[in-house]
PDB file of C-alpha atoms in Angstrom:
ATOM      1  CA  MET A 177       0.224   0.050  -0.122  1.00 52.00           C
ATOM      2  CA  LYS A 178       1.422   3.465  -0.565  1.00 65.00           C
ATOM      3  CA  ASP A 179       2.334   5.856   1.850  1.00 85.00           C
ATOM      4  CA  ALA A 180       1.500   9.510   2.232  1.00 89.00           C
ATOM      5  CA  LEU A 181       4.779  10.587   0.358  1.00 91.00           C
ATOM      6  CA  GLN A 182       4.703   7.585  -2.599  1.00 93.00           C
ATOM      7  CA  GLN A 183       1.182   9.289  -3.253  1.00 94.00           C
ATOM      8  CA  ARG A 184       2.230  13.007  -3.529  1.00 95.00           C
ATOM      9  CA  ALA A 185       5.198  11.674  -5.779  1.00 95.00           C
ATOM     10  CA  GLN A 186       2.832   9.740  -8.147  1.00 95.00           C
ATOM     11  CA  GLU A 187       0.348  12.234  -8.282  1.00 96.00           C
ATOM     12  CA  ALA A 188       3.072  15.269  -9.087  1.00 96.00           C
ATOM     13  CA  GLU A 189       4.331  13.017 -11.838  1.00 96.00           C
ATOM     14  CA  ASP A 190       1.228  12.360 -13.221  1.00 96.00           C
ATOM     15  CA  ALA A 191      -0.263  15.998 -12.934  1.00 96.00           C
ATOM     16  CA  GLY A 192       2.775  16.400 -14.963  1.00 95.00           C
ATOM     17  CA  ASP A 193       4.057  18.463 -12.255  1.00 97.00           C
ATOM     18  CA  LEU A 194       7.900  16.676 -13.153  1.00 97.00           C
ATOM     19  CA  PRO A 195      10.089  18.990 -10.818  1.00 96.00           C
ATOM     20  CA  LEU A 196       8.570  17.882  -7.926  1.00 97.00           C
ATOM     21  CA  ALA A 197       7.904  14.306  -8.746  1.00 97.00           C
ATOM     22  CA  LEU A 198      11.751  14.220  -9.622  1.00 97.00           C
ATOM     23  CA  GLU A 199      11.595  15.844  -5.647  1.00 97.00           C
ATOM     24  CA  LEU A 200       9.557  13.513  -4.333  1.00 96.00           C
ATOM     25  CA  TRP A 201      10.843  10.017  -5.966  1.00 97.00           C
ATOM     26  CA  LYS A 202      14.367  11.023  -4.952  1.00 96.00           C
ATOM     27  CA  GLU A 203      13.191  11.658  -1.662  1.00 95.00           C
ATOM     28  CA  LEU A 204      11.898   8.479  -1.662  1.00 95.00           C
ATOM     29  CA  ALA A 205      15.000   6.720  -2.719  1.00 94.00           C
ATOM     30  CA  GLU A 206      17.094   8.019  -0.256  1.00 93.00           C
ATOM     31  CA  LYS A 207      14.703   6.876   2.535  1.00 92.00           C
ATOM     32  CA  HIS A 208      13.972   3.544   1.871  1.00 90.00           C
ATOM     33  CA  SER A 209      16.716   2.538  -0.569  1.00 90.00           C
ATOM     34  CA  GLU A 210      14.869   0.604  -2.907  1.00 88.00           C
ATOM     35  CA  THR A 211      15.484  -0.509  -6.134  1.00 88.00           C
ATOM     36  CA  LEU A 212      11.687   0.548  -7.714  1.00 89.00           C
ATOM     37  CA  PHE A 213      12.248   3.698  -5.664  1.00 93.00           C
ATOM     38  CA  PHE A 214      15.365   4.809  -7.505  1.00 94.00           C
ATOM     39  CA  LEU A 215      13.765   3.033 -10.736  1.00 94.00           C
ATOM     40  CA  CYS A 216      10.988   5.901 -10.463  1.00 95.00           C
ATOM     41  CA  TYR A 217      13.441   8.631  -9.921  1.00 97.00           C
ATOM     42  CA  GLY A 218      15.478   8.140 -12.362  1.00 97.00           C
ATOM     43  CA  LYS A 219      12.580   8.176 -15.142  1.00 97.00           C
ATOM     44  CA  VAL A 220      11.478  11.471 -13.789  1.00 98.00           C
ATOM     45  CA  ALA A 221      15.491  12.848 -14.064  1.00 98.00           C
ATOM     46  CA  GLU A 222      15.095  10.974 -17.976  1.00 97.00           C
ATOM     47  CA  LYS A 223      11.964  12.874 -18.635  1.00 97.00           C
ATOM     48  CA  LEU A 224      13.917  16.196 -17.912  1.00 97.00           C
ATOM     49  CA  ALA A 225      16.891  15.264 -19.587  1.00 97.00           C
ATOM     50  CA  LYS A 226      18.815  15.240 -16.316  1.00 98.00           C
ATOM     51  CA  TRP A 227      21.183  12.331 -17.547  1.00 97.00           C
ATOM     52  CA  GLU A 228      23.480  11.909 -15.230  1.00 97.00           C
ATOM     53  CA  GLU A 229      20.917  11.831 -12.688  1.00 97.00           C
ATOM     54  CA  ALA A 230      18.964   9.730 -14.105  1.00 97.00           C
ATOM     55  CA  GLU A 231      22.352   7.660 -14.371  1.00 97.00           C
ATOM     56  CA  ASN A 232      22.912   7.912 -11.618  1.00 96.00           C
ATOM     57  CA  ALA A 233      19.698   6.687  -9.871  1.00 96.00           C
ATOM     58  CA  PHE A 234      19.182   3.615 -12.183  1.00 94.00           C
ATOM     59  CA  THR A 235      23.519   2.537 -11.109  1.00 93.00           C
ATOM     60  CA  GLN A 236      22.080   2.700  -7.536  1.00 93.00           C
ATOM     61  CA  ALA A 237      18.519   0.848  -8.561  1.00 90.00           C
ATOM     62  CA  LEU A 238      20.676  -1.621 -10.037  1.00 87.00           C
ATOM     63  CA  ARG A 239      22.975  -2.455  -6.708  1.00 86.00           C
ATOM     64  CA  LEU A 240      20.103  -2.411  -4.766  1.00 83.00           C
ATOM     65  CA  GLN A 241      19.860  -5.840  -6.776  1.00 66.00           C
ATOM     66  CA  PRO A 242      19.604  -9.352  -4.436  1.00 56.00           C
ATOM     67  CA  ASN A 243      22.636 -11.060  -5.640  1.00 43.00           C
ATOM     68  CA  SER A 244      24.150  -8.595  -7.624  1.00 40.00           C
ATOM     69  CA  SER A 245      27.895  -8.038  -8.369  1.00 39.00           C
ATOM     70  CA  ILE A 246      28.703  -4.125  -7.539  1.00 34.00           C
ATOM     71  CA  ALA A 247      31.288  -4.092  -9.973  1.00 32.00           C
ATOM     72  CA  GLN A 248      29.481  -5.385 -12.886  1.00 41.00           C
ATOM     73  CA  LEU A 249      25.768  -3.640 -12.021  1.00 42.00           C
ATOM     74  CA  VAL A 250      24.011  -6.660 -12.998  1.00 41.00           C
ATOM     75  CA  GLY A 251      20.253  -6.706 -12.039  1.00 51.00           C
ATOM     76  CA  SER A 252      17.323  -7.416 -13.453  1.00 80.00           C
ATOM     77  CA  PRO A 253      15.983  -7.310 -16.463  1.00 89.00           C
ATOM     78  CA  LEU A 254      13.763  -4.424 -16.428  1.00 90.00           C
ATOM     79  CA  VAL A 255      16.360  -2.229 -14.446  1.00 91.00           C
ATOM     80  CA  ASN A 256      18.785  -3.207 -17.372  1.00 93.00           C
ATOM     81  CA  ALA A 257      16.263  -2.185 -19.928  1.00 95.00           C
ATOM     82  CA  SER A 258      15.401   0.817 -17.926  1.00 95.00           C
ATOM     83  CA  MET A 259      19.130   2.041 -18.193  1.00 96.00           C
ATOM     84  CA  GLY A 260      19.223   0.766 -21.515  1.00 97.00           C
ATOM     85  CA  THR A 261      16.571   3.685 -23.129  1.00 97.00           C
ATOM     86  CA  LEU A 262      18.466   6.225 -20.983  1.00 97.00           C
ATOM     87  CA  TRP A 263      21.299   5.518 -23.033  1.00 97.00           C
ATOM     88  CA  SER A 264      18.968   5.531 -26.292  1.00 97.00           C
ATOM     89  CA  ASN A 265      17.864   8.848 -25.037  1.00 96.00           C
ATOM     90  CA  ARG A 266      20.174  10.531 -24.027  1.00 96.00           C
ATOM     91  CA  THR A 267      21.648  13.587 -26.000  1.00 95.00           C
ATOM     92  CA  ASP A 268      24.449  14.571 -23.964  1.00 96.00           C
ATOM     93  CA  LYS A 269      26.712  11.944 -25.718  1.00 96.00           C
ATOM     94  CA  ASP A 270      27.495  10.810 -28.721  1.00 96.00           C
ATOM     95  CA  ARG A 271      24.955   9.261 -30.957  1.00 96.00           C
ATOM     96  CA  THR A 272      26.097   6.708 -31.817  1.00 97.00           C
ATOM     97  CA  GLU A 273      28.304   5.848 -28.823  1.00 97.00           C
ATOM     98  CA  SER A 274      25.358   6.071 -26.529  1.00 97.00           C
ATOM     99  CA  LEU A 275      23.387   3.704 -28.942  1.00 97.00           C
ATOM    100  CA  LYS A 276      26.067   1.084 -28.730  1.00 97.00           C
ATOM    101  CA  THR A 277      26.253   1.626 -25.162  1.00 97.00           C
ATOM    102  CA  ALA A 278      22.138   1.026 -25.196  1.00 97.00           C
ATOM    103  CA  LYS A 279      22.356  -2.095 -27.249  1.00 98.00           C
ATOM    104  CA  GLU A 280      24.816  -3.761 -24.425  1.00 97.00           C
ATOM    105  CA  TRP A 281      22.231  -2.747 -22.114  1.00 96.00           C
ATOM    106  CA  PHE A 282      19.889  -4.456 -23.633  1.00 97.00           C
ATOM    107  CA  GLN A 283      21.196  -7.614 -24.096  1.00 96.00           C
ATOM    108  CA  ASN A 284      22.029  -8.124 -20.713  1.00 94.00           C
ATOM    109  CA  ALA A 285      18.274  -8.079 -19.995  1.00 94.00           C
ATOM    110  CA  VAL A 286      17.632 -10.257 -23.266  1.00 96.00           C
ATOM    111  CA  LYS A 287      20.465 -13.045 -21.515  1.00 94.00           C
ATOM    112  CA  MET A 288      18.578 -12.414 -17.824  1.00 91.00           C
ATOM    113  CA  GLN A 289      14.669 -13.268 -19.518  1.00 91.00           C
ATOM    114  CA  ARG A 290      14.861 -13.530 -23.257  1.00 92.00           C
ATOM    115  CA  GLY A 291      10.894 -11.360 -23.858  1.00 94.00           C
ATOM    116  CA  ALA A 292       9.648  -9.872 -26.052  1.00 97.00           C
ATOM    117  CA  PRO A 293       9.913  -6.183 -24.397  1.00 96.00           C
ATOM    118  CA  TRP A 294      13.428  -6.899 -23.990  1.00 97.00           C
ATOM    119  CA  LEU A 295      14.113  -8.148 -27.632  1.00 98.00           C
ATOM    120  CA  THR A 296      11.799  -5.680 -28.891  1.00 98.00           C
ATOM    121  CA  LEU A 297      13.834  -2.706 -27.322  1.00 98.00           C
ATOM    122  CA  LEU A 298      17.101  -4.747 -28.174  1.00 98.00           C
ATOM    123  CA  GLY A 299      15.234  -4.765 -31.905  1.00 98.00           C
ATOM    124  CA  ALA A 300      14.791  -1.253 -32.399  1.00 97.00           C
ATOM    125  CA  ALA A 301      18.773  -0.127 -30.806  1.00 98.00           C
ATOM    126  CA  CYS A 302      20.020  -2.717 -33.460  1.00 98.00           C
ATOM    127  CA  ALA A 303      17.543  -0.845 -35.921  1.00 97.00           C
ATOM    128  CA  ARG A 304      18.712   2.694 -35.388  1.00 96.00           C
ATOM    129  CA  LEU A 305      22.462   1.378 -35.299  1.00 97.00           C
ATOM    130  CA  GLY A 306      21.568   0.527 -39.015  1.00 95.00           C
ATOM    131  CA  ASP A 307      21.780  -3.541 -38.366  1.00 96.00           C
ATOM    132  CA  GLY A 308      18.267  -4.037 -40.082  1.00 95.00           C
ATOM    133  CA  ALA A 309      19.478  -8.248 -40.110  1.00 96.00           C
ATOM    134  CA  ALA A 310      20.030  -7.900 -36.038  1.00 97.00           C
ATOM    135  CA  ALA A 311      17.196  -6.109 -35.816  1.00 97.00           C
ATOM    136  CA  LYS A 312      14.430  -8.071 -37.854  1.00 97.00           C
ATOM    137  CA  GLU A 313      15.988 -11.700 -36.133  1.00 97.00           C
ATOM    138  CA  ALA A 314      14.871  -9.512 -32.852  1.00 98.00           C
ATOM    139  CA  PHE A 315      11.723  -9.126 -33.842  1.00 98.00           C
ATOM    140  CA  GLU A 316      10.653 -12.252 -35.182  1.00 97.00           C
ATOM    141  CA  GLU A 317      11.663 -13.187 -32.045  1.00 98.00           C
ATOM    142  CA  ALA A 318       9.758 -11.040 -29.517  1.00 98.00           C
ATOM    143  CA  VAL A 319       6.424 -11.812 -31.906  1.00 97.00           C
ATOM    144  CA  LYS A 320       7.608 -15.817 -31.629  1.00 97.00           C
ATOM    145  CA  LEU A 321       7.370 -15.458 -28.083  1.00 97.00           C
ATOM    146  CA  ASN A 322       4.498 -13.330 -27.503  1.00 97.00           C
ATOM    147  CA  PRO A 323       2.285 -12.705 -30.689  1.00 97.00           C
ATOM    148  CA  ASN A 324       0.216 -10.085 -28.803  1.00 96.00           C
ATOM    149  CA  TYR A 325       3.126  -8.161 -28.278  1.00 97.00           C
ATOM    150  CA  HIS A 326       2.474  -5.163 -30.933  1.00 97.00           C
ATOM    151  CA  GLU A 327       5.215  -3.013 -29.890  1.00 97.00           C
ATOM    152  CA  ALA A 328       7.781  -6.203 -32.075  1.00 98.00           C
ATOM    153  CA  ILE A 329       4.860  -6.400 -34.978  1.00 98.00           C
ATOM    154  CA  TYR A 330       4.792  -2.838 -35.844  1.00 98.00           C
ATOM    155  CA  ASN A 331       8.705  -2.610 -35.520  1.00 97.00           C
ATOM    156  CA  LEU A 332       9.142  -5.688 -37.627  1.00 97.00           C
ATOM    157  CA  ALA A 333       6.506  -3.721 -40.241  1.00 97.00           C
ATOM    158  CA  VAL A 334       8.978  -0.782 -40.135  1.00 96.00           C
ATOM    159  CA  ILE A 335      11.639  -2.896 -41.511  1.00 95.00           C
ATOM    160  CA  GLU A 336       9.488  -5.020 -43.772  1.00 94.00           C
ATOM    161  CA  GLU A 337       8.003  -1.997 -45.793  1.00 93.00           C
ATOM    162  CA  GLU A 338      10.816  -1.160 -48.105  1.00 87.00           C
ATOM    163  CA  SER A 339      11.210  -5.246 -48.969  1.00 91.00           C
ATOM    164  CA  ASP A 340       7.687  -6.485 -48.884  1.00 95.00           C
ATOM    165  CA  THR A 341       4.701  -3.900 -48.370  1.00 96.00           C
ATOM    166  CA  GLN A 342       2.456  -6.885 -48.280  1.00 96.00           C
ATOM    167  CA  LYS A 343       4.009  -8.627 -45.355  1.00 96.00           C
ATOM    168  CA  SER A 344       4.122  -5.128 -43.459  1.00 97.00           C
ATOM    169  CA  ARG A 345       0.310  -3.988 -44.107  1.00 97.00           C
ATOM    170  CA  GLU A 346      -0.700  -7.517 -42.855  1.00 97.00           C
ATOM    171  CA  LEU A 347       1.712  -7.308 -39.759  1.00 98.00           C
ATOM    172  CA  LEU A 348       0.017  -3.522 -39.270  1.00 98.00           C
ATOM    173  CA  GLU A 349      -3.213  -4.624 -39.481  1.00 98.00           C
ATOM    174  CA  ARG A 350      -2.473  -7.265 -37.188  1.00 98.00           C
ATOM    175  CA  ALA A 351      -1.098  -4.570 -34.881  1.00 98.00           C
ATOM    176  CA  ILE A 352      -4.120  -2.070 -35.053  1.00 98.00           C
ATOM    177  CA  GLN A 353      -6.422  -5.576 -34.077  1.00 98.00           C
ATOM    178  CA  ILE A 354      -4.729  -6.222 -31.030  1.00 97.00           C
ATOM    179  CA  ASP A 355      -5.014  -2.591 -30.207  1.00 97.00           C
ATOM    180  CA  PRO A 356      -7.372  -0.509 -32.155  1.00 97.00           C
ATOM    181  CA  ASN A 357      -6.041   2.648 -30.827  1.00 97.00           C
ATOM    182  CA  TYR A 358      -2.057   2.211 -31.741  1.00 98.00           C
ATOM    183  CA  ALA A 359      -1.477   5.730 -33.714  1.00 97.00           C
ATOM    184  CA  LYS A 360       1.651   4.342 -34.474  1.00 97.00           C
ATOM    185  CA  ALA A 361       0.646   1.877 -36.538  1.00 98.00           C
ATOM    186  CA  HIS A 362      -2.257   3.251 -38.173  1.00 98.00           C
ATOM    187  CA  HIS A 363       0.109   5.786 -39.525  1.00 98.00           C
ATOM    188  CA  MET A 364       2.425   3.423 -40.813  1.00 98.00           C
ATOM    189  CA  LEU A 365      -1.036   2.047 -42.246  1.00 98.00           C
ATOM    190  CA  GLY A 366      -1.578   5.318 -43.852  1.00 98.00           C
ATOM    191  CA  ARG A 367       2.205   5.486 -45.612  1.00 96.00           C
ATOM    192  CA  VAL A 368       1.781   1.253 -46.894  1.00 97.00           C
ATOM    193  CA  TYR A 369      -1.916   2.348 -48.223  1.00 97.00           C
ATOM    194  CA  GLU A 370      -0.181   5.114 -49.907  1.00 96.00           C
ATOM    195  CA  ARG A 371       2.635   3.273 -51.179  1.00 95.00           C
ATOM    196  CA  LEU A 372       0.115   0.353 -52.374  1.00 95.00           C
ATOM    197  CA  LYS A 373      -2.067   3.724 -54.603  1.00 96.00           C
ATOM    198  CA  ASP A 374      -5.169   2.241 -51.597  1.00 97.00           C
ATOM    199  CA  VAL A 375      -5.122   6.137 -50.851  1.00 97.00           C
ATOM    200  CA  ASP A 376      -8.682   6.015 -49.547  1.00 97.00           C
ATOM    201  CA  ARG A 377      -7.349   3.235 -46.992  1.00 98.00           C
ATOM    202  CA  ALA A 378      -4.481   5.691 -46.421  1.00 98.00           C
ATOM    203  CA  GLU A 379      -6.423   8.299 -45.903  1.00 98.00           C
ATOM    204  CA  PHE A 380      -8.935   6.395 -43.655  1.00 98.00           C
ATOM    205  CA  HIS A 381      -5.688   5.334 -41.254  1.00 98.00           C
ATOM    206  CA  TYR A 382      -3.855   8.700 -41.383  1.00 98.00           C
ATOM    207  CA  ARG A 383      -7.179  10.007 -39.947  1.00 98.00           C
ATOM    208  CA  ARG A 384      -8.050   7.276 -37.416  1.00 98.00           C
ATOM    209  CA  CYS A 385      -4.279   8.166 -35.931  1.00 98.00           C
ATOM    210  CA  LEU A 386      -5.340  11.866 -36.287  1.00 98.00           C
ATOM    211  CA  GLU A 387      -8.666  11.001 -33.607  1.00 98.00           C
ATOM    212  CA  ILE A 388      -6.534   9.152 -31.377  1.00 98.00           C
ATOM    213  CA  ASP A 389      -3.819  11.871 -31.134  1.00 97.00           C
ATOM    214  CA  PRO A 390      -4.363  15.109 -33.184  1.00 95.00           C
ATOM    215  CA  ALA A 391      -1.043  16.455 -32.437  1.00 94.00           C
ATOM    216  CA  GLU A 392       0.810  14.000 -34.326  1.00 96.00           C
ATOM    217  CA  TYR A 393       2.946  16.081 -36.631  1.00 97.00           C
ATOM    218  CA  TRP A 394       3.743  13.634 -39.128  1.00 97.00           C
ATOM    219  CA  SER A 395      -0.040  12.100 -40.034  1.00 97.00           C
ATOM    220  CA  ASN A 396      -0.943  15.433 -40.305  1.00 97.00           C
ATOM    221  CA  LEU A 397       1.809  16.220 -42.962  1.00 97.00           C
ATOM    222  CA  TYR A 398       0.922  13.442 -45.271  1.00 97.00           C
ATOM    223  CA  LEU A 399      -2.794  13.767 -44.746  1.00 98.00           C
ATOM    224  CA  ALA A 400      -2.246  17.137 -46.390  1.00 98.00           C
ATOM    225  CA  GLY A 401      -0.459  15.796 -49.052  1.00 97.00           C
ATOM    226  CA  LEU A 402      -2.581  13.129 -50.091  1.00 98.00           C
ATOM    227  CA  LEU A 403      -5.664  15.390 -50.091  1.00 98.00           C
ATOM    228  CA  ALA A 404      -3.780  18.183 -52.501  1.00 97.00           C
ATOM    229  CA  ALA A 405      -2.790  15.334 -54.628  1.00 96.00           C
ATOM    230  CA  ARG A 406      -6.687  14.628 -54.780  1.00 96.00           C
ATOM    231  CA  LYS A 407      -7.330  17.963 -55.883  1.00 96.00           C
ATOM    232  CA  ARG A 408      -9.344  18.640 -52.409  1.00 97.00           C
ATOM    233  CA  HIS A 409      -6.978  21.914 -51.756  1.00 97.00           C
ATOM    234  CA  ALA A 410      -8.965  23.754 -49.514  1.00 97.00           C
ATOM    235  CA  GLU A 411      -9.111  20.576 -46.842  1.00 97.00           C
ATOM    236  CA  ALA A 412      -5.486  20.241 -47.715  1.00 98.00           C
ATOM    237  CA  GLU A 413      -4.166  23.563 -46.816  1.00 97.00           C
ATOM    238  CA  GLN A 414      -6.137  24.037 -43.625  1.00 97.00           C
ATOM    239  CA  ILE A 415      -3.762  20.766 -42.422  1.00 97.00           C
ATOM    240  CA  TYR A 416      -0.447  22.582 -43.673  1.00 97.00           C
ATOM    241  CA  ARG A 417      -1.036  25.237 -41.810  1.00 97.00           C
ATOM    242  CA  HIS A 418      -2.391  23.348 -38.842  1.00 96.00           C
ATOM    243  CA  ALA A 419       0.972  21.078 -39.115  1.00 96.00           C
ATOM    244  CA  THR A 420       3.124  24.099 -39.417  1.00 96.00           C
ATOM    245  CA  GLU A 421       1.690  25.790 -35.667  1.00 96.00           C
ATOM    246  CA  LEU A 422       1.709  22.180 -34.077  1.00 95.00           C
ATOM    247  CA  ARG A 423       5.668  22.205 -34.912  1.00 95.00           C
ATOM    248  CA  PRO A 424       6.962  25.579 -36.196  1.00 93.00           C
ATOM    249  CA  GLU A 425      10.387  24.231 -35.487  1.00 91.00           C
ATOM    250  CA  MET A 426      10.402  21.380 -38.466  1.00 92.00           C
ATOM    251  CA  ALA A 427      11.503  23.390 -41.494  1.00 92.00           C
ATOM    252  CA  GLY A 428      10.001  20.469 -43.757  1.00 92.00           C
ATOM    253  CA  GLY A 429       6.354  21.279 -43.112  1.00 95.00           C
ATOM    254  CA  PHE A 430       6.834  24.822 -43.819  1.00 95.00           C
ATOM    255  CA  GLU A 431       8.338  24.117 -46.900  1.00 95.00           C
ATOM    256  CA  PHE A 432       5.794  21.130 -48.341  1.00 96.00           C
ATOM    257  CA  TYR A 433       3.511  23.973 -47.814  1.00 97.00           C
ATOM    258  CA  ALA A 434       5.305  26.468 -49.324  1.00 96.00           C
ATOM    259  CA  ARG A 435       5.490  24.073 -52.692  1.00 96.00           C
ATOM    260  CA  PHE A 436       1.929  23.180 -52.414  1.00 97.00           C
ATOM    261  CA  LEU A 437       1.224  27.210 -52.568  1.00 97.00           C
ATOM    262  CA  GLU A 438       3.610  27.734 -55.445  1.00 97.00           C
ATOM    263  CA  LYS A 439       1.177  24.532 -57.733  1.00 96.00           C
ATOM    264  CA  MET A 440      -1.793  26.349 -57.003  1.00 94.00           C
ATOM    265  CA  GLY A 441      -0.116  29.766 -58.084  1.00 96.00           C
ATOM    266  CA  ARG A 442      -0.223  31.512 -54.912  1.00 96.00           C
ATOM    267  CA  LEU A 443       3.712  32.371 -55.457  1.00 96.00           C
ATOM    268  CA  ALA A 444       3.827  35.385 -52.949  1.00 96.00           C
ATOM    269  CA  GLU A 445       2.191  33.258 -50.071  1.00 96.00           C
ATOM    270  CA  ALA A 446       4.749  30.782 -51.004  1.00 96.00           C
ATOM    271  CA  ALA A 447       7.361  33.026 -49.823  1.00 95.00           C
ATOM    272  CA  GLU A 448       6.001  34.337 -46.967  1.00 96.00           C
ATOM    273  CA  VAL A 449       5.854  30.588 -46.118  1.00 95.00           C
ATOM    274  CA  ARG A 450       8.804  29.688 -46.490  1.00 93.00           C
ATOM    275  CA  GLY A 451       9.983  32.995 -45.100  1.00 91.00           C
ATOM    276  CA  LYS A 452       9.436  31.527 -41.506  1.00 90.00           C
ATOM    277  CA  ILE A 453      12.209  28.896 -42.223  1.00 88.00           C
ATOM    278  CA  LYS A 454      15.352  29.213 -40.501  1.00 81.00           C
ATOM    279  CA  PRO A 455      18.412  30.784 -42.809  1.00 77.00           C
ATOM    280  CA  SER A 456      20.644  27.176 -40.493  1.00 70.00           C
ATOM    281  CA  GLU A 457      17.916  25.065 -41.999  1.00 73.00           C
ATOM    282  CA  ARG A 458      17.512  25.766 -45.710  1.00 68.00           C
ATOM    283  CA  ALA A 459      20.529  23.675 -47.051  1.00 60.00           C
ATOM    284  CA  THR A 460      18.543  20.670 -45.590  1.00 66.00           C
ATOM    285  CA  ILE A 461      15.449  21.550 -47.047  1.00 64.00           C
ATOM    286  CA  ALA A 462      17.286  21.774 -50.783  1.00 58.00           C
ATOM    287  CA  LEU A 463      17.623  18.534 -50.301  1.00 56.00           C
ATOM    288  CA  LEU A 464      13.553  17.465 -49.725  1.00 63.00           C
TER     289      LEU A 464
END
């Protein structure tokens, strides 16, 4: 049963007051020296991009594991996976080296328990390191172990998209049968159906994704492009504008919106939209 301090910490985290949650979880962790509290403390530190603090909290969680070696820092798969996720997300180190370190932590978790969640995390790290074969192997094993683990199914579909679009579609349809509100899978299904020239289904899945998560930037952008191609210009323009308002730091949305306006012959408006792109990002935009 939760004590009052733990209840306050959880309520603060649920309410989005992360600085307060961090303070309370830290107090609980130091007071009780329990792995769970150090994990909670580390997760909130990670959300706040306090990378070193999160790493220290997870390290302490590992040290508190029963029968663990402090020198080797080998703990439960959950704690190893938490450390791996930290290294996957942190931005204060070299990106490739961080992903290699994350992969090692996920491998530790898998050695301790060949569970679908740990294999999926390992596969994702391999994919981000450019090792598609290892990623596919990990995702396939995860799905074999747990045929209803939709995260593994989704990630396997991502791997299959270029080489076997139909298989990717089948996997994604399976993922949304398991979880009808799986927004990422609906977005990707939209993309896959566009590739298969089934624009009605593509539009359905982009819109379904946006029903679940109206702020999903890429589904807004892809839907706008699809509507423009279908000559539904008024709807497309509204969604392009919405997408650029959602993520004004993303230069690509402004560029695609500007190109849409140019095709409509609205050159002055296109120039105005393109003028919102930062000079430092214009070289990257030229590659689109």
